[in-house]
Coordinates of C-alpha atoms and ligand atoms in Angstrom, one line a residue:
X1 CA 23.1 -97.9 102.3
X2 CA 19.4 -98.5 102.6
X3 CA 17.0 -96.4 99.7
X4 CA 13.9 -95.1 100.7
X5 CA 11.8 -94.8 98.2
X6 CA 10.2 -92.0 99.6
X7 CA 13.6 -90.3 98.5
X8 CA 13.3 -88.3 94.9
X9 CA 15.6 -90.7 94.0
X10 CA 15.5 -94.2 93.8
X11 CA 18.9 -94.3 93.1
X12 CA 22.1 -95.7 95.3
X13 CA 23.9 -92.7 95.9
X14 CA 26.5 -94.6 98.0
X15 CA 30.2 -93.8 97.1
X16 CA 32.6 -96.7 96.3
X17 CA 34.5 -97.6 99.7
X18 CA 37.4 -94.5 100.5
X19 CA 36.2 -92.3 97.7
X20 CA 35.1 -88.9 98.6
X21 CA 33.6 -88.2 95.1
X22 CA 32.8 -90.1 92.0
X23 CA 31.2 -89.6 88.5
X24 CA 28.9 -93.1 88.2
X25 CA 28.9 -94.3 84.5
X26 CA 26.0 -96.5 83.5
X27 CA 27.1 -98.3 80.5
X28 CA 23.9 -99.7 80.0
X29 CA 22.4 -96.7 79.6
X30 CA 24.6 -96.1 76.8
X31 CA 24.0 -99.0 75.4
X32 CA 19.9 -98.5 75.4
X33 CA 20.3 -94.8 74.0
X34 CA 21.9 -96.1 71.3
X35 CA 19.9 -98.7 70.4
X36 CA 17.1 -96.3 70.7
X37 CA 18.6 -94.0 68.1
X38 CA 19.1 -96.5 66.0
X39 CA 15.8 -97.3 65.7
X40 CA 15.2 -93.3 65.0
X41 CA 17.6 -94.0 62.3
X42 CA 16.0 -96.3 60.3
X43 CA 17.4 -97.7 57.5
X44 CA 20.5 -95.3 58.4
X45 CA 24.1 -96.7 60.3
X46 CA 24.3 -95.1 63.5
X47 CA 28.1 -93.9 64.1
X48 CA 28.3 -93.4 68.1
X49 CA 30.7 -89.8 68.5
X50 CA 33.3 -91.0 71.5
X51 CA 35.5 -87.8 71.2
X52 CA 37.2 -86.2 74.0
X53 CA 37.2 -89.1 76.4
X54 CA 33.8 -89.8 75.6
X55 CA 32.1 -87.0 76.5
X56 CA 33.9 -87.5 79.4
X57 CA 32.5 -90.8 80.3
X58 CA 35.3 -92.7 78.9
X59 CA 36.0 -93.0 75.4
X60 CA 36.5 -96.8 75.5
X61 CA 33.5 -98.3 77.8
X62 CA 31.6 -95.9 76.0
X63 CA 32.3 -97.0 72.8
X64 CA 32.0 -100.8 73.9
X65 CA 28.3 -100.3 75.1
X66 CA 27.2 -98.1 72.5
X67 CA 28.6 -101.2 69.6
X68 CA 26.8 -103.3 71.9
X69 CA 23.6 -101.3 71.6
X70 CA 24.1 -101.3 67.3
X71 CA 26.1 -98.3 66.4
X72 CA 28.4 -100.2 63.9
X73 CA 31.1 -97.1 63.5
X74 CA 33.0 -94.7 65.7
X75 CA 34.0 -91.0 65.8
X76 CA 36.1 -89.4 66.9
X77 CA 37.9 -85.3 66.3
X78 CA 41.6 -86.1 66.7
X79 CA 43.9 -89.3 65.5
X80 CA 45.5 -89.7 69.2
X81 CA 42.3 -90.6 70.2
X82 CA 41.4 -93.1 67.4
X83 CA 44.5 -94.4 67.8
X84 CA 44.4 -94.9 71.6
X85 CA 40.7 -97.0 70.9
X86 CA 42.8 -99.4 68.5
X87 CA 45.6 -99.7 71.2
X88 CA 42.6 -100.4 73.9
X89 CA 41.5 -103.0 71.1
X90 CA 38.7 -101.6 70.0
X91 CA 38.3 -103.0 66.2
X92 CA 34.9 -100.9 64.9
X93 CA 35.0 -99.1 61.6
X94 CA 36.5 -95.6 63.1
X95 CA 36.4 -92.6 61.5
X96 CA 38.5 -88.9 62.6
X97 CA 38.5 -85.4 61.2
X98 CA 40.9 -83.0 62.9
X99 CA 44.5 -82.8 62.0
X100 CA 47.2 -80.1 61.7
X101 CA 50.3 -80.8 59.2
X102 CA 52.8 -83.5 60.4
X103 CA 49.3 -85.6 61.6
X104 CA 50.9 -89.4 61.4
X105 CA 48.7 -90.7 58.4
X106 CA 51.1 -93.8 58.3
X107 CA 49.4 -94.6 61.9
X108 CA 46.4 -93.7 61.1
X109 CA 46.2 -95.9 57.6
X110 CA 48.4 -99.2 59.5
X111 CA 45.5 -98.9 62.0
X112 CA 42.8 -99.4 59.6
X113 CA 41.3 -95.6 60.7
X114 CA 39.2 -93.7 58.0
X115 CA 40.4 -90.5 57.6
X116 CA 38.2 -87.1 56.6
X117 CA 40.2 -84.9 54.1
X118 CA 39.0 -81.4 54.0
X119 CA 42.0 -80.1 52.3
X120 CA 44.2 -80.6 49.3
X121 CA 47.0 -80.6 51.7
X122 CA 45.4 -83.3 53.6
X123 CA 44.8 -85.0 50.7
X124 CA 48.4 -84.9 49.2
X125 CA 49.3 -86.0 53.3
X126 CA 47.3 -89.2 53.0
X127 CA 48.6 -90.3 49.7
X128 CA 52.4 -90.1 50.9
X129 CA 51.2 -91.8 53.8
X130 CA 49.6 -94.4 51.3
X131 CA 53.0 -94.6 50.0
X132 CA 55.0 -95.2 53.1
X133 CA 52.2 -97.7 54.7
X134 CA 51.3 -99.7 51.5
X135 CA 47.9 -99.6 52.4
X136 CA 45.1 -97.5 50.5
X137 CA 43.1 -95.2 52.2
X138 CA 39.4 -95.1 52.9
X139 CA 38.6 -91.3 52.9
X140 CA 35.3 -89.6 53.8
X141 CA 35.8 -85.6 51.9
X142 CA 34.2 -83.3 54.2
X143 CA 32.5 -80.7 52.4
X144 CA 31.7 -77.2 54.3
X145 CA 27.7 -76.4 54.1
X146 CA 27.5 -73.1 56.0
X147 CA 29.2 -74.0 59.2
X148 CA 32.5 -72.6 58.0
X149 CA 34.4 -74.3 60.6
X150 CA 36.2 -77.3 59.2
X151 CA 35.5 -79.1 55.2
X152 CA 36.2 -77.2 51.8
X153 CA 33.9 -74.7 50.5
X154 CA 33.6 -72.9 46.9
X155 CA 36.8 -73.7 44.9
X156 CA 38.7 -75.6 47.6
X157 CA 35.9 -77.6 47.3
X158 CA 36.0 -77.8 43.5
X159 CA 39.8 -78.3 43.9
X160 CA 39.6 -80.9 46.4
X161 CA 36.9 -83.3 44.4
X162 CA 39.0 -82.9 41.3
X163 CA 41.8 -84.2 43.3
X164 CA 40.3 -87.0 45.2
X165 CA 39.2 -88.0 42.2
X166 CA 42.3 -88.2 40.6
X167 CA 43.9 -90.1 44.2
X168 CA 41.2 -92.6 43.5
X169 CA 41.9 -93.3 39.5
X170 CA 45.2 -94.2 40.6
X171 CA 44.5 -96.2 43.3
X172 CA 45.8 -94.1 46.7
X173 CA 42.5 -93.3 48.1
X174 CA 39.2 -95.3 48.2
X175 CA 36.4 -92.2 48.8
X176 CA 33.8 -93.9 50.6
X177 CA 32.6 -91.1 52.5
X178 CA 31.4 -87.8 52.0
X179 CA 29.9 -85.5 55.2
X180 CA 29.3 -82.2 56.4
X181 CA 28.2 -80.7 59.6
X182 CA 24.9 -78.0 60.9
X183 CA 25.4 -74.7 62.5
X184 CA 22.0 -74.7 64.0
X185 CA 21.2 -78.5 63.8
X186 CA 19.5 -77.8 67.6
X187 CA 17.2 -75.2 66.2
X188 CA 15.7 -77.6 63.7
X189 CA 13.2 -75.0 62.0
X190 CA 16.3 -72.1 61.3
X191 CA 16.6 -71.6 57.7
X192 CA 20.0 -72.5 57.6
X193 CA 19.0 -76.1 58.4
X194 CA 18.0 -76.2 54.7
X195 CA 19.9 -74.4 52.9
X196 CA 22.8 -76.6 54.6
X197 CA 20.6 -79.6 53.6
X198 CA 20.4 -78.3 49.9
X199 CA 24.6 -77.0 49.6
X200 CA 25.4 -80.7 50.7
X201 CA 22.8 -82.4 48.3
X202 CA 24.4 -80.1 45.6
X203 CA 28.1 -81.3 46.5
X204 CA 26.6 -85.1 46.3
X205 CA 26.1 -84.2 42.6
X206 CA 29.5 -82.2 42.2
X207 CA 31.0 -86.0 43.3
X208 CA 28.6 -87.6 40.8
X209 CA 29.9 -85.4 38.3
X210 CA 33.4 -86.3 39.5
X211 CA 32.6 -90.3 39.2
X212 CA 32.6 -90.2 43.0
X213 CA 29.8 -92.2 44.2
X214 CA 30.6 -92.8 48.2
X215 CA 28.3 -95.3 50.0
X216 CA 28.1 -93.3 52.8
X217 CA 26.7 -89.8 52.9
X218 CA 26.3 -88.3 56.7
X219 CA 25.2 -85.2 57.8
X220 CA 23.5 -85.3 61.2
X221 CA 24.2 -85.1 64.5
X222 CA 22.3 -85.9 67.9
X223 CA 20.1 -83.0 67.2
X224 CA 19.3 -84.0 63.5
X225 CA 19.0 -87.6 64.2
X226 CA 16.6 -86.8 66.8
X227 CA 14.5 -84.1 64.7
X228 CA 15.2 -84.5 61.3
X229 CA 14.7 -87.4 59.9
X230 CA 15.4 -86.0 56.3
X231 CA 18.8 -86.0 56.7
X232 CA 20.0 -89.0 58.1
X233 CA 21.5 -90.4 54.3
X234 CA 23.6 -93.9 55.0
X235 CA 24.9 -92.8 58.5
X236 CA 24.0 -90.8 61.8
X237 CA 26.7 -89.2 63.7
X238 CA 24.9 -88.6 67.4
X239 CA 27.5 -88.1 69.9
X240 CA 25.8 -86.1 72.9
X241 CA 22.5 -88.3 72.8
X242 CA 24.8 -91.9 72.9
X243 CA 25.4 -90.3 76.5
X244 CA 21.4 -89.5 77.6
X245 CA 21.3 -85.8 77.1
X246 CA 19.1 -83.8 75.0
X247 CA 20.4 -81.7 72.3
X248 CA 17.9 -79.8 72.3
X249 CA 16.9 -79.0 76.1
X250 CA 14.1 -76.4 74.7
X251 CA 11.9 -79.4 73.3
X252 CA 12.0 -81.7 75.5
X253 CA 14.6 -83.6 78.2
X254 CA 15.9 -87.0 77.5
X255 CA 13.0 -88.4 78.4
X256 CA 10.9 -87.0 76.0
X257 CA 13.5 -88.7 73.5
X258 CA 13.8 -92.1 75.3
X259 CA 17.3 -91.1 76.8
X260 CA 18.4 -91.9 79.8
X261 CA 21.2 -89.9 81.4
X262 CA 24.6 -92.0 81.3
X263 CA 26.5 -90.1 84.2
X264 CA 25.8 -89.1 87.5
X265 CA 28.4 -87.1 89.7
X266 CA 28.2 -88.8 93.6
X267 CA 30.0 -87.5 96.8
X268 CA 28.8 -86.7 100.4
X269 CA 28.9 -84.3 103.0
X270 CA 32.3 -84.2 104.7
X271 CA 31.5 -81.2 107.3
X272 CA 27.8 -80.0 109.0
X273 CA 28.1 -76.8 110.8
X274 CA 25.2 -74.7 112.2
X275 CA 26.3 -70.8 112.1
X276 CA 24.5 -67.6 113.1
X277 CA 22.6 -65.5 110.8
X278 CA 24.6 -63.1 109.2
X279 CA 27.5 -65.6 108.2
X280 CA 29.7 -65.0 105.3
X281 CA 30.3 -68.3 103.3
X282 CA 33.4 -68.9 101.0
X283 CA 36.1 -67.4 99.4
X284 CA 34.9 -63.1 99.1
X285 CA 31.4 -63.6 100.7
X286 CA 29.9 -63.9 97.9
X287 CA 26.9 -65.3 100.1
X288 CA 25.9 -64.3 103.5
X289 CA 23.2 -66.6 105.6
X290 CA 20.0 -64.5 106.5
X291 CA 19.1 -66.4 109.4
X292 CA 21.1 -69.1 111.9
X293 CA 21.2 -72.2 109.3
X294 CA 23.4 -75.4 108.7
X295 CA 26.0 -75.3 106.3
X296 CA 27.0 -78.2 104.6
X297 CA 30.7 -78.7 103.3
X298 CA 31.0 -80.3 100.0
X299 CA 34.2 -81.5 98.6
X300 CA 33.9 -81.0 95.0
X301 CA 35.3 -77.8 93.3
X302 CA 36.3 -76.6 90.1
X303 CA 39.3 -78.7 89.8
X304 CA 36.7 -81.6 89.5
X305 CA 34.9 -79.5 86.7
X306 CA 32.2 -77.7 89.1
X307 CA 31.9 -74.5 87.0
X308 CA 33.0 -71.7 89.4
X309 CA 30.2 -69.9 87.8
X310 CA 28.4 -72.4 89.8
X311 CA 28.6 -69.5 92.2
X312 CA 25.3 -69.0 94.1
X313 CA 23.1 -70.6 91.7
X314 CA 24.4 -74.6 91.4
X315 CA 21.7 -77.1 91.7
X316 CA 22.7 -80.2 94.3
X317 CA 20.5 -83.1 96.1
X318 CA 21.6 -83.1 99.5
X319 CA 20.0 -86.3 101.4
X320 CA 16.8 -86.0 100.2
X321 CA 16.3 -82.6 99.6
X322 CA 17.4 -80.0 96.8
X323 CA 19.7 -77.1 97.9
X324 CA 22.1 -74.7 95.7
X325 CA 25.6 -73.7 96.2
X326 CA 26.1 -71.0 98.9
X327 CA 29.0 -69.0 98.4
X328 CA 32.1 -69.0 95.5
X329 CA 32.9 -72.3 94.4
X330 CA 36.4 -73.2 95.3
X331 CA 38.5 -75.3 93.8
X332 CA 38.5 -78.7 95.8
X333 CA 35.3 -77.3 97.6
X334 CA 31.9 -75.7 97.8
X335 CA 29.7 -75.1 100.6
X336 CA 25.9 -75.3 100.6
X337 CA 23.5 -73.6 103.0
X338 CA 20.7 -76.7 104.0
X339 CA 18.3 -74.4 106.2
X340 CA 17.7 -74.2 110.3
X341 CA 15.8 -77.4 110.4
X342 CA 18.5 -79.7 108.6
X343 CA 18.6 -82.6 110.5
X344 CA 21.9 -85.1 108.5
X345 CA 25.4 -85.3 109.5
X346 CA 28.7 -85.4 107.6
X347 CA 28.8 -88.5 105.1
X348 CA 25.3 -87.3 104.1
X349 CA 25.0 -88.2 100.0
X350 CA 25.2 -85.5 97.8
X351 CA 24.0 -85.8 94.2
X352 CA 25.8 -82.9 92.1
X353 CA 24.5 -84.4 88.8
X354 CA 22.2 -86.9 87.9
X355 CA 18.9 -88.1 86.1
X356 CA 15.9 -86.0 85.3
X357 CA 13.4 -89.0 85.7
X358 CA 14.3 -89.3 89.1
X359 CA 14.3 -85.6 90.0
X360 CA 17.9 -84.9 90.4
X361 CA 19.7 -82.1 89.3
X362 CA 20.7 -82.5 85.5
X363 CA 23.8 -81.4 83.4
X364 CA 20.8 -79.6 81.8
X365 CA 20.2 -77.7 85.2
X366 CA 23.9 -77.0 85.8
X367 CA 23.9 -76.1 82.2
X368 CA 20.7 -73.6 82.4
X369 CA 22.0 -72.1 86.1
X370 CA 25.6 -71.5 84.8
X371 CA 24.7 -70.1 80.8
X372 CA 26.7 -73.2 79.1
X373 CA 25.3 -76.2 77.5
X374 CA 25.3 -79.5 79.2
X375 CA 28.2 -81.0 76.8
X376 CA 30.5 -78.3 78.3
X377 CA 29.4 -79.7 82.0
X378 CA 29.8 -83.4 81.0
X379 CA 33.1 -83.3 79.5
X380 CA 34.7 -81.3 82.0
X381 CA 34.5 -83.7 84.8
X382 CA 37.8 -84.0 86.4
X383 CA 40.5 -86.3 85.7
X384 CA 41.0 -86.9 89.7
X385 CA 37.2 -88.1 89.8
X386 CA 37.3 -91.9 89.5
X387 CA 35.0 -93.4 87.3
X388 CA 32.8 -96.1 88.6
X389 CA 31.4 -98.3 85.7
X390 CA 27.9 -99.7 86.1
X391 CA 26.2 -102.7 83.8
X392 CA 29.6 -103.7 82.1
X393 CA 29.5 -106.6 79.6
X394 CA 25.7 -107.1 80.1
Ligands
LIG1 C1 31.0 -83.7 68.0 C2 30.5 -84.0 66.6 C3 29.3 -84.8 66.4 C4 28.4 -85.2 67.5 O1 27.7 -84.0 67.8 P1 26.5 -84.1 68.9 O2 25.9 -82.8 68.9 O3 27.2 -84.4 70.2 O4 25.6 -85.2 68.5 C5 29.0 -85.2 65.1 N1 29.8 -84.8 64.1 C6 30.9 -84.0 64.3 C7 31.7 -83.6 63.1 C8 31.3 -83.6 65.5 O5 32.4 -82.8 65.7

């Protein structure tokens, strides 16, 4: 396809050959934000977050290009998944956090995977599994600052350092991690941000107390790497910046942060129809056309993760011009309403998501017209899209 670069995008938008849609993944990209918050780290490790498929961009090539760009760990919530980047080969310190009783430890430990314990019952898991699996574990305690979602607060928290202590005098458990996690890490002046900052420095003593000295103390995400230098201890845990997107869309894009966008969600036209004015589009009519216009048929719905809240107000580059969903998003297909004067055909390229420098419609836009945030949009990218991975192994 030939580019004009009169177009607000300089980008191909071409699909691969007998795909009607696509979500691009530019591993290079990936590879430059990390390296870029590294360098915001400092003197800090930079652990890249590759949870739920990566963000949906595909947990291992993700986590290939962001070790290429200098993370030197990974993270990710549940054990399945750090167990499915050792079975992909993927041989990076890895670190998970989100189990329920019955969680296979033995697996986790025979796979060299560090493990977060939040719990006495976790901890009292592990060290069976230490049993069975011969192999000591390398535990990072999670200690709850104010999120109060997952870690041990007040006495579990007391309980649970007494305990890992004891685990490590007698060899089960090697502690070499302690973390928590903000509530309002994206709001970097809220009060909390503090007071979470001071609770965790006070449960670094409570270790010290213990005899517990981990080597590495984490605390921020992609938000606090980003804008809070302060707390980014011996490791950084940004997951949503590894991927180009801005945590924290009200101060700036990822440009402003030296991101660039990783995915970009790619199909075309399959229909162009001209209709009268007066028109009802889509499922309930949720949009009617005020004038005789051209519709275009786009076939992307909310089985591919379009939010059917999309409805009406969905941002999309059609060709070279910006349009917005007409009509209820359906679930293989939307329509879009291009004007009177639209001039293209069917097989026209539609951008549905893309990069802010060159004018497309962002995750952030989609995010902003729909009242989500633009991890929500990323990750729910449909399984049936195929992913089409750009600036492998460079
Ligand atoms: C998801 C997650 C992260 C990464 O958060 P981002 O906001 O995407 O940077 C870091 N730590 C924990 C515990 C997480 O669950």
């Amino acid at each position: 396809m030939d580019i004009d670069p009169a177009r607000p995008s300089a980008l191909p938008t071409a699909l691969p050959a007998g795909s009607s849609a696509c979500v691009e993944i530019d591993l290079a990209a990936i590879r430059a934000n990390t390296a870029e918050l590294k360098r915001r780290a400092g003197a800090a490790e930079v652990m890249a977050v590759v949870k739920a498929d990566g963000y949906g961009h595909g947990a291992v090539a993700s986590a290939r290009a962001a070790l290429a760009g200098g993370a030197s760990w990974l993270g990710v919530a549940q054990l399945e998944e750090a167990l499915a980047l050792r079975a992909a080969g993927v041989d990076a310190p890895l670190l998970t956090w989100l189990y329920v009783p019955g969680a296979d430890f033995t697996a986790a430990l025979r796979a060299g995977i560090d493990l977060t314990v939040s719990s006495v019952w976790a901890l009292e898991a592990v060290c069976r599994a230490v049993g069975e699996s011969g192999t000591v574990a390398r535990v990072h305690l999670k200690v709850d600052t104010g999120l109060s979602r997952n870690g041990a607060a007040g006495p579990d928290w007391t309980d649970l350092v007494r305990a890992a202590a004891a685990a490590e005098a007698d060899e089960s458990v090697d502690v070499v991690g302690v973390w928590s996690h903000f509530a309002y890490a994206d709001e970097p002046q809220h009060p909390t941000v503090r007071r979470q900052a001071e609770r965790f420095a006070d449960a670094l003593r409570d270790l010290d107390r213990a005899g517990l000295r981990p080597a590495l103390r984490h605390l921020a995400n992609s938000a606090a790497t980003l804008t809070n230098p302060a707390v980014h201890y011996d490791l950084v845990r940004p997951g949503l910046a590894v991927y180009g997107l801005s945590p924290v869309p009200q101060l700036g894009g990822p440009t402003a942060y030296g991101l660039r966008e990783a995915m970009r969600v790619l199909t075309s036209l399959a229909l162009v129809k001209r209709v009268p004015a007066g028109t009802g589009v889509s499922y309930g009519h949720q949009y009617t056309t005020e004038q005789e216009t051209v519709l275009g048929l786009v076939p992307m719905g909310y089985a591919d993760g379009i939010p059917r809240s999309g409805t009406n107000v969905g941002p999309l580059q059609v060709g070279d011009q910006r349009a917005t969903v007409s009509g209820r998003v359906c679930m293989d297909q939307l329509v879009v309403d291009l004007g009177p004067s639209y001039a293209g055909a069917a097989g026209d390229p539609v951008v549905v998501l893309g990069r802010e420098a060159q004018g497309e419609p962002t995750a952030q836009d989609w995010a902003s017209a729909t009242g989500t945030i633009n991890y929500e949009i990323v990750t729910r990218m449909g399984a049936r899209l195929p992913r089409i991975l750009l600036g492998e192994g460079g």
